[in-house]
Amino acid sequence: MRKSLVFVVMALVLALVAACAAPAAPQAAAPAEPAAAEAPAAEEPAAEEPAAAGEDLTFTTVVKIAGINWFNRMEEGVKEFGAETGINASLVGPAQADAAQQIPIIEDLIAQGVDALCVIPMDPEQLDPVLQKAMDAGIVVVTHEASNQQSMHFDIEAFDNRAYGAGLMDQLAALMGEEGEYAVFVGSLGSKTHNEWVDGAIERQLEAYPNMTLVGDKNESFDDTQIAYEKTKELLRAYPNIKGFQGSASTDVPGIGQAVEELGLQDQIAVVGTSLPSIAGDLLETGAIDVIGGWDPAVAGKACNKIAQMIIAGEEVGEGTNLGITGYESLIADGNVLYGNAAIYITLDNVADYPF
């Protein structure tokens, strides 16, 4: 009995030892403790939106002179561009048509850090240094009416300037019966486009209308109606047989037409030139002005800003570019000077089609 008890106790001890030595049965893994909550990864800054989104972009159009109808009309196009794209687009200009007054305006905009400048230079050569400074600061620079501008990414013209001037001469020659004396005006002798228009007109006259004669030199009006008016009177005193005038600044033909009308010569003298119905329409109706040539400055303002937008968005600009704007659907490129096909010629018969 005692032996049996000893065997039982020994068996129990052996069983216990075996149990302790046996590997522990695998247990279901406890749910891992959440790792210390990592701060959510900082969101990658969204890729910069293309300029079409307009986010935080500021474009400023700097014109030759503020407050005249031509550039008031351009401002409408600039604001429309801003409304369509969300870009902060505005227009500024000096109180007088003076390149020296454009320079501090541009300097101030460089200091403000605008993204793009669309500039209509009074004198491209004088503005070159400050526009280069803008480009060096990373600002996109697009010019208009300045095909000889050196410091710019692109210049946009409404059309080939010499061809447009030739078109004005065709209008003038028809009104003059292709004979007689005529005089020409430019806003500034430093204005590249005005001089190209007049040069194109003179070339056209010499090749196609040999019985017409240019009198005097290019007359400079400084974009001032009163100066154009006074110079017209001076010319008519010096050359009483003048039969025609061609103006370039939008304010030229109103001044010329006023002088012609005062002298009662509206039936004897033809007046053509670049302007707008809102500026020269009254004299068009009286016959003191015969043809208004040009382009819609509102559309040109949009085109200038659109090119800046495309550059910032990394889009290609050049030969055949379609800006999606009437008259600028298939640009012609000559280096970084771009030409549209936006010329218009307005007479009393079609003036109602151009309500600006």
mmCIF file of C-alpha atoms in Angstrom:
data_model
loop_
_atom_site.group_PDB
_atom_site.id
_atom_site.type_symbol
_atom_site.label_atom_id
_atom_site.label_comp_id
_atom_site.label_asym_id
_atom_site.label_seq_id
_atom_site.Cartn_x
_atom_site.Cartn_y
_atom_site.Cartn_z
ATOM 1 C CA MET A 1 0.000 0.000 0.000
ATOM 2 C CA ARG A 2 2.825 2.314 0.991
ATOM 3 C CA LYS A 3 4.726 1.364 -2.216
ATOM 4 C CA SER A 4 1.647 2.117 -4.327
ATOM 5 C CA LEU A 5 1.328 5.544 -2.713
ATOM 6 C CA VAL A 6 4.990 6.306 -3.448
ATOM 7 C CA PHE A 7 4.530 5.354 -7.100
ATOM 8 C CA VAL A 8 1.455 7.585 -7.415
ATOM 9 C CA VAL A 9 3.284 10.575 -5.865
ATOM 10 C CA MET A 10 6.285 10.023 -8.152
ATOM 11 C CA ALA A 11 4.017 9.832 -11.198
ATOM 12 C CA LEU A 12 2.391 13.133 -10.279
ATOM 13 C CA VAL A 13 5.781 14.823 -9.797
ATOM 14 C CA LEU A 14 6.980 13.571 -13.186
ATOM 15 C CA ALA A 15 3.785 14.809 -14.849
ATOM 16 C CA LEU A 16 4.257 18.257 -13.316
ATOM 17 C CA VAL A 17 7.890 18.453 -14.442
ATOM 18 C CA ALA A 18 6.900 17.462 -17.981
ATOM 19 C CA ALA A 19 4.158 20.068 -18.051
ATOM 20 C CA CYS A 20 6.583 22.814 -16.962
ATOM 21 C CA ALA A 21 9.124 21.775 -19.593
ATOM 22 C CA ALA A 22 6.576 21.597 -22.437
ATOM 23 C CA PRO A 23 6.505 24.638 -24.741
ATOM 24 C CA ALA A 24 3.653 26.980 -24.109
ATOM 25 C CA ALA A 25 0.790 26.566 -26.510
ATOM 26 C CA PRO A 26 0.753 29.414 -28.991
ATOM 27 C CA GLN A 27 -1.696 32.103 -28.029
ATOM 28 C CA ALA A 28 -3.679 34.264 -30.358
ATOM 29 C CA ALA A 29 -1.612 37.397 -30.860
ATOM 30 C CA ALA A 30 -2.996 40.287 -28.941
ATOM 31 C CA PRO A 31 -4.062 43.109 -31.137
ATOM 32 C CA ALA A 32 -0.995 45.233 -31.748
ATOM 33 C CA GLU A 33 -1.073 48.431 -29.842
ATOM 34 C CA PRO A 34 -1.622 51.245 -32.146
ATOM 35 C CA ALA A 35 1.697 52.827 -32.905
ATOM 36 C CA ALA A 36 2.017 56.239 -31.490
ATOM 37 C CA ALA A 37 -0.273 58.206 -33.718
ATOM 38 C CA GLU A 38 1.891 59.750 -36.337
ATOM 39 C CA ALA A 39 1.067 63.287 -37.237
ATOM 40 C CA PRO A 40 -0.824 63.118 -40.474
ATOM 41 C CA ALA A 41 1.597 63.678 -43.274
ATOM 42 C CA ALA A 42 1.604 67.283 -44.287
ATOM 43 C CA GLU A 43 -0.449 67.558 -47.399
ATOM 44 C CA GLU A 44 1.677 68.046 -50.431
ATOM 45 C CA PRO A 45 1.009 71.519 -51.693
ATOM 46 C CA ALA A 46 -1.347 71.153 -54.588
ATOM 47 C CA ALA A 47 0.444 71.463 -57.860
ATOM 48 C CA GLU A 48 0.237 75.032 -58.967
ATOM 49 C CA GLU A 49 -2.875 75.502 -61.006
ATOM 50 C CA PRO A 50 -2.427 76.581 -64.553
ATOM 51 C CA ALA A 51 -2.910 80.283 -65.030
ATOM 52 C CA ALA A 52 -6.424 79.625 -66.297
ATOM 53 C CA ALA A 53 -7.454 79.039 -62.714
ATOM 54 C CA GLY A 54 -6.183 82.499 -61.922
ATOM 55 C CA GLU A 55 -5.319 81.658 -58.337
ATOM 56 C CA ASP A 56 -3.229 84.392 -56.730
ATOM 57 C CA LEU A 57 -2.081 85.820 -60.049
ATOM 58 C CA THR A 58 -1.872 89.553 -60.650
ATOM 59 C CA PHE A 59 -1.591 90.991 -64.155
ATOM 60 C CA THR A 60 -1.354 94.747 -64.754
ATOM 61 C CA THR A 61 -1.734 96.457 -68.124
ATOM 62 C CA VAL A 62 0.222 99.722 -68.383
ATOM 63 C CA VAL A 63 -1.046 102.025 -71.133
ATOM 64 C CA LYS A 64 0.325 105.196 -72.723
ATOM 65 C CA ILE A 65 -2.167 107.513 -71.079
ATOM 66 C CA ALA A 66 -5.076 106.978 -68.694
ATOM 67 C CA GLY A 67 -8.547 108.374 -69.192
ATOM 68 C CA ILE A 68 -8.882 108.520 -72.988
ATOM 69 C CA ASN A 69 -11.583 106.463 -74.679
ATOM 70 C CA TRP A 70 -9.171 104.137 -76.465
ATOM 71 C CA PHE A 71 -7.651 102.904 -73.229
ATOM 72 C CA ASN A 72 -10.954 103.059 -71.361
ATOM 73 C CA ARG A 73 -12.189 100.567 -73.947
ATOM 74 C CA MET A 74 -9.043 98.460 -73.447
ATOM 75 C CA GLU A 75 -9.750 98.427 -69.712
ATOM 76 C CA GLU A 76 -13.139 96.824 -70.429
ATOM 77 C CA GLY A 77 -11.357 93.939 -72.138
ATOM 78 C CA VAL A 78 -8.794 93.613 -69.339
ATOM 79 C CA LYS A 79 -11.528 93.441 -66.709
ATOM 80 C CA GLU A 80 -13.474 90.935 -68.796
ATOM 81 C CA PHE A 81 -10.352 88.781 -69.034
ATOM 82 C CA GLY A 82 -10.007 88.933 -65.251
ATOM 83 C CA ALA A 83 -13.639 87.966 -64.708
ATOM 84 C CA GLU A 84 -13.310 85.010 -67.092
ATOM 85 C CA THR A 85 -10.064 83.644 -65.634
ATOM 86 C CA GLY A 86 -10.121 84.659 -61.962
ATOM 87 C CA ILE A 87 -6.834 86.503 -62.472
ATOM 88 C CA ASN A 88 -6.522 89.851 -60.720
ATOM 89 C CA ALA A 89 -6.262 91.926 -63.909
ATOM 90 C CA SER A 90 -6.204 95.722 -63.921
ATOM 91 C CA LEU A 91 -5.123 98.667 -66.075
ATOM 92 C CA VAL A 92 -3.150 101.793 -65.181
ATOM 93 C CA GLY A 93 -1.504 104.641 -67.052
ATOM 94 C CA PRO A 94 0.030 108.092 -66.594
ATOM 95 C CA ALA A 95 -1.903 111.346 -66.769
ATOM 96 C CA GLN A 96 0.050 112.374 -69.863
ATOM 97 C CA ALA A 97 1.298 110.413 -72.855
ATOM 98 C CA ASP A 98 4.920 110.390 -71.747
ATOM 99 C CA ALA A 99 7.295 107.417 -71.565
ATOM 100 C CA ALA A 100 9.060 109.060 -68.620
ATOM 101 C CA GLN A 101 5.785 108.867 -66.677
ATOM 102 C CA GLN A 102 5.278 105.187 -67.516
ATOM 103 C CA ILE A 103 8.633 104.232 -65.990
ATOM 104 C CA PRO A 104 7.857 104.938 -62.294
ATOM 105 C CA ILE A 105 4.511 103.150 -62.674
ATOM 106 C CA ILE A 106 6.326 100.041 -63.908
ATOM 107 C CA GLU A 107 8.987 100.386 -61.188
ATOM 108 C CA ASP A 108 6.242 100.394 -58.572
ATOM 109 C CA LEU A 109 4.595 97.306 -60.079
ATOM 110 C CA ILE A 110 7.950 95.483 -60.036
ATOM 111 C CA ALA A 111 8.244 96.309 -56.333
ATOM 112 C CA GLN A 112 4.732 94.967 -55.765
ATOM 113 C CA GLY A 113 5.730 91.667 -57.382
ATOM 114 C CA VAL A 114 3.029 91.399 -60.029
ATOM 115 C CA ASP A 115 3.097 88.199 -62.092
ATOM 116 C CA ALA A 116 2.736 89.800 -65.513
ATOM 117 C CA LEU A 117 2.899 93.179 -67.200
ATOM 118 C CA CYS A 118 1.127 93.984 -70.449
ATOM 119 C CA VAL A 119 2.636 97.263 -71.633
ATOM 120 C CA ILE A 120 1.693 99.661 -74.428
ATOM 121 C CA PRO A 121 4.890 101.738 -74.538
ATOM 122 C CA MET A 122 4.902 105.397 -75.462
ATOM 123 C CA ASP A 123 8.505 104.923 -76.526
ATOM 124 C CA PRO A 124 9.851 101.341 -76.605
ATOM 125 C CA GLU A 125 13.492 102.411 -76.461
ATOM 126 C CA GLN A 126 12.999 104.463 -73.305
ATOM 127 C CA LEU A 127 11.118 101.618 -71.599
ATOM 128 C CA ASP A 128 13.644 98.895 -72.447
ATOM 129 C CA PRO A 129 15.716 99.152 -69.232
ATOM 130 C CA VAL A 130 12.747 99.058 -66.852
ATOM 131 C CA LEU A 131 11.089 96.205 -68.754
ATOM 132 C CA GLN A 132 14.358 94.258 -68.597
ATOM 133 C CA LYS A 133 14.368 94.888 -64.855
ATOM 134 C CA ALA A 134 10.856 93.418 -64.671
ATOM 135 C CA MET A 135 11.942 90.325 -66.590
ATOM 136 C CA ASP A 136 14.993 89.923 -64.345
ATOM 137 C CA ALA A 137 12.576 89.944 -61.399
ATOM 138 C CA GLY A 138 10.701 86.992 -62.923
ATOM 139 C CA ILE A 139 7.771 89.018 -64.237
ATOM 140 C CA VAL A 140 6.286 88.022 -67.601
ATOM 141 C CA VAL A 141 6.347 90.993 -69.971
ATOM 142 C CA VAL A 142 4.098 91.205 -73.031
ATOM 143 C CA THR A 143 3.946 94.402 -75.083
ATOM 144 C CA HIS A 144 1.469 95.768 -77.618
ATOM 145 C CA GLU A 145 2.035 98.390 -80.329
ATOM 146 C CA ALA A 146 5.778 97.902 -79.901
ATOM 147 C CA SER A 147 7.181 95.470 -82.448
ATOM 148 C CA ASN A 148 10.680 96.929 -81.921
ATOM 149 C CA GLN A 149 10.655 96.392 -78.152
ATOM 150 C CA GLN A 150 13.779 94.513 -77.095
ATOM 151 C CA SER A 151 12.947 93.665 -73.486
ATOM 152 C CA MET A 152 9.812 91.525 -73.592
ATOM 153 C CA HIS A 153 8.790 87.905 -73.859
ATOM 154 C CA PHE A 154 6.372 88.614 -76.712
ATOM 155 C CA ASP A 155 4.889 91.606 -78.494
ATOM 156 C CA ILE A 156 1.366 91.188 -79.869
ATOM 157 C CA GLU A 157 0.145 93.296 -82.793
ATOM 158 C CA ALA A 158 -3.429 93.353 -84.055
ATOM 159 C CA PHE A 159 -2.139 92.983 -87.620
ATOM 160 C CA ASP A 160 0.882 93.549 -89.826
ATOM 161 C CA ASN A 161 1.384 97.279 -89.339
ATOM 162 C CA ARG A 162 2.617 98.234 -92.782
ATOM 163 C CA ALA A 163 -0.226 96.330 -94.424
ATOM 164 C CA TYR A 164 -2.706 98.137 -92.189
ATOM 165 C CA GLY A 165 -1.180 101.507 -93.136
ATOM 166 C CA ALA A 166 -1.428 100.548 -96.793
ATOM 167 C CA GLY A 167 -5.100 99.754 -96.218
ATOM 168 C CA LEU A 168 -5.665 103.227 -94.777
ATOM 169 C CA MET A 169 -3.947 104.731 -97.831
ATOM 170 C CA ASP A 170 -6.245 102.763 -100.133
ATOM 171 C CA GLN A 171 -9.193 104.300 -98.295
ATOM 172 C CA LEU A 172 -7.701 107.801 -98.497
ATOM 173 C CA ALA A 173 -6.755 107.486 -102.170
ATOM 174 C CA ALA A 174 -10.275 106.405 -103.130
ATOM 175 C CA LEU A 175 -11.736 109.428 -101.326
ATOM 176 C CA MET A 176 -9.217 111.795 -102.971
ATOM 177 C CA GLY A 177 -9.776 110.429 -106.457
ATOM 178 C CA GLU A 178 -6.177 109.148 -106.339
ATOM 179 C CA GLU A 179 -4.665 112.611 -106.760
ATOM 180 C CA GLY A 180 -3.665 115.671 -104.745
ATOM 181 C CA GLU A 181 -1.715 116.590 -101.634
ATOM 182 C CA TYR A 182 -2.028 114.853 -98.277
ATOM 183 C CA ALA A 183 -0.477 115.061 -94.798
ATOM 184 C CA VAL A 184 0.189 112.433 -92.115
ATOM 185 C CA PHE A 185 0.164 112.428 -88.304
ATOM 186 C CA VAL A 186 1.750 110.175 -85.673
ATOM 187 C CA GLY A 187 1.206 110.280 -81.931
ATOM 188 C CA SER A 188 4.956 110.225 -81.378
ATOM 189 C CA LEU A 189 8.018 109.976 -83.578
ATOM 190 C CA GLY A 190 9.149 107.306 -81.114
ATOM 191 C CA SER A 191 5.978 105.238 -81.519
ATOM 192 C CA LYS A 192 6.983 102.252 -83.613
ATOM 193 C CA THR A 193 3.508 101.247 -84.733
ATOM 194 C CA HIS A 194 2.367 104.744 -85.692
ATOM 195 C CA ASN A 195 5.461 105.164 -87.832
ATOM 196 C CA GLU A 196 4.977 101.742 -89.423
ATOM 197 C CA TRP A 197 1.384 102.641 -90.334
ATOM 198 C CA VAL A 198 2.462 105.911 -91.925
ATOM 199 C CA ASP A 199 5.469 104.330 -93.659
ATOM 200 C CA GLY A 200 3.219 101.583 -95.033
ATOM 201 C CA ALA A 201 0.783 104.221 -96.282
ATOM 202 C CA ILE A 202 3.497 106.275 -97.974
ATOM 203 C CA GLU A 203 4.983 103.172 -99.599
ATOM 204 C CA ARG A 204 1.541 102.237 -100.889
ATOM 205 C CA GLN A 205 0.982 105.744 -102.253
ATOM 206 C CA LEU A 206 4.322 105.775 -104.054
ATOM 207 C CA GLU A 207 3.739 102.414 -105.699
ATOM 208 C CA ALA A 208 0.018 102.719 -106.509
ATOM 209 C CA TYR A 209 -0.996 106.388 -106.527
ATOM 210 C CA PRO A 210 1.666 108.450 -108.334
ATOM 211 C CA ASN A 211 -0.593 111.489 -108.665
ATOM 212 C CA MET A 212 -0.754 111.937 -104.895
ATOM 213 C CA THR A 213 1.905 113.935 -103.029
ATOM 214 C CA LEU A 214 2.916 113.944 -99.369
ATOM 215 C CA VAL A 215 3.423 117.454 -97.992
ATOM 216 C CA GLY A 216 5.627 118.241 -95.004
ATOM 217 C CA ASP A 217 7.034 115.683 -92.575
ATOM 218 C CA LYS A 218 5.312 113.381 -90.118
ATOM 219 C CA ASN A 219 3.333 115.614 -87.772
ATOM 220 C CA GLU A 220 3.626 114.680 -84.079
ATOM 221 C CA SER A 221 0.444 115.101 -82.001
ATOM 222 C CA PHE A 222 1.509 113.515 -78.684
ATOM 223 C CA ASP A 223 -1.896 111.779 -78.559
ATOM 224 C CA ASP A 224 -3.501 115.162 -77.965
ATOM 225 C CA THR A 225 -6.617 116.227 -79.879
ATOM 226 C CA GLN A 226 -5.892 119.922 -79.377
ATOM 227 C CA ILE A 227 -2.381 119.596 -80.819
ATOM 228 C CA ALA A 228 -3.740 117.709 -83.846
ATOM 229 C CA TYR A 229 -6.360 120.451 -84.311
ATOM 230 C CA GLU A 230 -3.804 123.273 -84.159
ATOM 231 C CA LYS A 231 -1.301 121.534 -86.454
ATOM 232 C CA THR A 232 -4.039 120.859 -89.006
ATOM 233 C CA LYS A 233 -4.826 124.573 -89.159
ATOM 234 C CA GLU A 234 -1.124 125.344 -89.565
ATOM 235 C CA LEU A 235 -0.822 122.817 -92.389
ATOM 236 C CA LEU A 236 -3.867 124.193 -94.195
ATOM 237 C CA ARG A 237 -2.373 127.678 -94.035
ATOM 238 C CA ALA A 238 0.939 126.393 -95.404
ATOM 239 C CA TYR A 239 -0.592 124.008 -97.960
ATOM 240 C CA PRO A 240 -4.062 125.313 -98.887
ATOM 241 C CA ASN A 241 -4.512 122.623 -101.556
ATOM 242 C CA ILE A 242 -4.358 119.656 -99.192
ATOM 243 C CA LYS A 243 -7.055 117.130 -100.088
ATOM 244 C CA GLY A 244 -6.456 114.504 -97.421
ATOM 245 C CA PHE A 245 -5.141 113.651 -93.956
ATOM 246 C CA GLN A 246 -4.160 110.357 -92.354
ATOM 247 C CA GLY A 247 -3.975 110.159 -88.534
ATOM 248 C CA SER A 248 -2.409 107.529 -86.271
ATOM 249 C CA ALA A 249 -3.194 108.291 -82.608
ATOM 250 C CA SER A 250 -6.849 107.735 -81.706
ATOM 251 C CA THR A 251 -7.076 111.452 -80.947
ATOM 252 C CA ASP A 252 -5.620 112.606 -84.295
ATOM 253 C CA VAL A 253 -8.664 112.379 -86.553
ATOM 254 C CA PRO A 254 -10.986 114.144 -84.061
ATOM 255 C CA GLY A 255 -8.565 117.082 -83.963
ATOM 256 C CA ILE A 256 -8.081 117.060 -87.733
ATOM 257 C CA GLY A 257 -11.806 116.681 -88.363
ATOM 258 C CA GLN A 258 -12.683 119.527 -86.020
ATOM 259 C CA ALA A 259 -10.327 121.899 -87.862
ATOM 260 C CA VAL A 260 -11.633 120.762 -91.259
ATOM 261 C CA GLU A 261 -15.240 121.216 -90.172
ATOM 262 C CA GLU A 262 -14.615 124.664 -88.697
ATOM 263 C CA LEU A 263 -13.220 125.765 -92.039
ATOM 264 C CA GLY A 264 -16.192 124.269 -93.896
ATOM 265 C CA LEU A 265 -13.941 121.919 -95.872
ATOM 266 C CA GLN A 266 -15.493 118.572 -94.996
ATOM 267 C CA ASP A 267 -16.678 118.091 -98.599
ATOM 268 C CA GLN A 268 -13.266 118.973 -100.066
ATOM 269 C CA ILE A 269 -10.887 117.210 -97.674
ATOM 270 C CA ALA A 270 -10.799 113.487 -96.843
ATOM 271 C CA VAL A 271 -9.858 112.414 -93.307
ATOM 272 C CA VAL A 272 -8.952 108.843 -92.393
ATOM 273 C CA GLY A 273 -7.113 107.381 -89.429
ATOM 274 C CA THR A 274 -7.047 105.116 -86.423
ATOM 275 C CA SER A 275 -9.691 105.852 -83.802
ATOM 276 C CA LEU A 276 -12.934 104.621 -82.248
ATOM 277 C CA PRO A 277 -16.578 105.523 -82.926
ATOM 278 C CA SER A 278 -16.869 106.673 -79.304
ATOM 279 C CA ILE A 279 -14.073 109.168 -79.966
ATOM 280 C CA ALA A 280 -14.724 110.225 -83.545
ATOM 281 C CA GLY A 281 -18.270 109.049 -84.298
ATOM 282 C CA ASP A 282 -19.883 112.507 -84.191
ATOM 283 C CA LEU A 283 -17.512 113.844 -86.832
ATOM 284 C CA LEU A 284 -18.016 110.677 -88.867
ATOM 285 C CA GLU A 285 -21.714 111.526 -88.953
ATOM 286 C CA THR A 286 -21.092 115.128 -90.067
ATOM 287 C CA GLY A 287 -18.695 114.028 -92.792
ATOM 288 C CA ALA A 288 -15.655 115.759 -91.258
ATOM 289 C CA ILE A 289 -14.117 112.287 -90.811
ATOM 290 C CA ASP A 290 -14.570 109.692 -93.547
ATOM 291 C CA VAL A 291 -12.993 106.435 -92.336
ATOM 292 C CA ILE A 292 -11.965 105.197 -88.901
ATOM 293 C CA GLY A 293 -9.478 102.365 -89.067
ATOM 294 C CA GLY A 294 -8.138 100.249 -86.277
ATOM 295 C CA TRP A 295 -8.936 97.323 -84.061
ATOM 296 C CA ASP A 296 -10.935 96.800 -80.906
ATOM 297 C CA PRO A 297 -8.644 97.745 -77.989
ATOM 298 C CA ALA A 298 -10.750 95.653 -75.601
ATOM 299 C CA VAL A 299 -9.973 92.556 -77.657
ATOM 300 C CA ALA A 300 -6.291 93.538 -77.899
ATOM 301 C CA GLY A 301 -6.160 93.935 -74.110
ATOM 302 C CA LYS A 302 -7.542 90.426 -73.687
ATOM 303 C CA ALA A 303 -5.064 89.043 -76.232
ATOM 304 C CA CYS A 304 -2.090 90.631 -74.460
ATOM 305 C CA ASN A 305 -3.152 89.204 -71.095
ATOM 306 C CA LYS A 306 -3.971 85.806 -72.605
ATOM 307 C CA ILE A 307 -0.432 85.451 -73.913
ATOM 308 C CA ALA A 308 0.942 86.237 -70.446
ATOM 309 C CA GLN A 309 -1.400 83.618 -68.975
ATOM 310 C CA MET A 310 -0.213 80.992 -71.478
ATOM 311 C CA ILE A 311 3.447 81.716 -70.738
ATOM 312 C CA ILE A 312 2.917 81.299 -66.985
ATOM 313 C CA ALA A 313 0.975 78.078 -67.600
ATOM 314 C CA GLY A 314 3.876 76.710 -69.663
ATOM 315 C CA GLU A 315 1.882 76.629 -72.890
ATOM 316 C CA GLU A 316 3.577 77.107 -76.232
ATOM 317 C CA VAL A 317 3.098 80.451 -77.957
ATOM 318 C CA GLY A 318 4.183 81.101 -81.543
ATOM 319 C CA GLU A 319 3.298 80.543 -85.175
ATOM 320 C CA GLY A 320 -0.318 79.425 -85.569
ATOM 321 C CA THR A 321 -1.231 79.880 -81.883
ATOM 322 C CA ASN A 322 -4.971 80.249 -81.382
ATOM 323 C CA LEU A 323 -5.753 82.563 -78.479
ATOM 324 C CA GLY A 324 -9.466 81.771 -78.759
ATOM 325 C CA ILE A 325 -10.106 85.486 -79.329
ATOM 326 C CA THR A 326 -11.654 86.967 -82.471
ATOM 327 C CA GLY A 327 -8.928 88.223 -84.815
ATOM 328 C CA TYR A 328 -6.246 86.278 -82.939
ATOM 329 C CA GLU A 329 -7.154 82.710 -83.899
ATOM 330 C CA SER A 330 -4.006 81.932 -85.913
ATOM 331 C CA LEU A 331 -1.071 84.150 -85.012
ATOM 332 C CA ILE A 332 1.754 84.907 -87.404
ATOM 333 C CA ALA A 333 5.138 84.926 -85.679
ATOM 334 C CA ASP A 334 8.222 86.891 -86.613
ATOM 335 C CA GLY A 335 10.602 85.928 -83.834
ATOM 336 C CA ASN A 336 8.842 86.960 -80.651
ATOM 337 C CA VAL A 337 6.606 89.486 -82.420
ATOM 338 C CA LEU A 338 3.140 88.068 -83.029
ATOM 339 C CA TYR A 339 0.536 89.363 -85.483
ATOM 340 C CA GLY A 340 -3.209 88.827 -85.517
ATOM 341 C CA ASN A 341 -5.706 89.605 -88.250
ATOM 342 C CA ALA A 342 -7.939 92.043 -86.426
ATOM 343 C CA ALA A 343 -8.028 95.157 -88.637
ATOM 344 C CA ILE A 344 -11.361 96.954 -89.068
ATOM 345 C CA TYR A 345 -12.336 99.945 -91.239
ATOM 346 C CA ILE A 346 -15.376 101.854 -90.058
ATOM 347 C CA THR A 347 -17.482 104.187 -92.185
ATOM 348 C CA LEU A 348 -20.838 105.835 -91.675
ATOM 349 C CA ASP A 349 -22.396 102.794 -93.358
ATOM 350 C CA ASN A 350 -21.147 100.240 -90.820
ATOM 351 C CA VAL A 351 -20.462 102.283 -87.667
ATOM 352 C CA ALA A 352 -23.487 100.739 -85.931
ATOM 353 C CA ASP A 353 -21.640 97.383 -86.012
ATOM 354 C CA TYR A 354 -18.940 98.757 -83.696
ATOM 355 C CA PRO A 355 -20.605 100.133 -80.540
ATOM 356 C CA PHE A 356 -17.483 101.210 -78.710
#
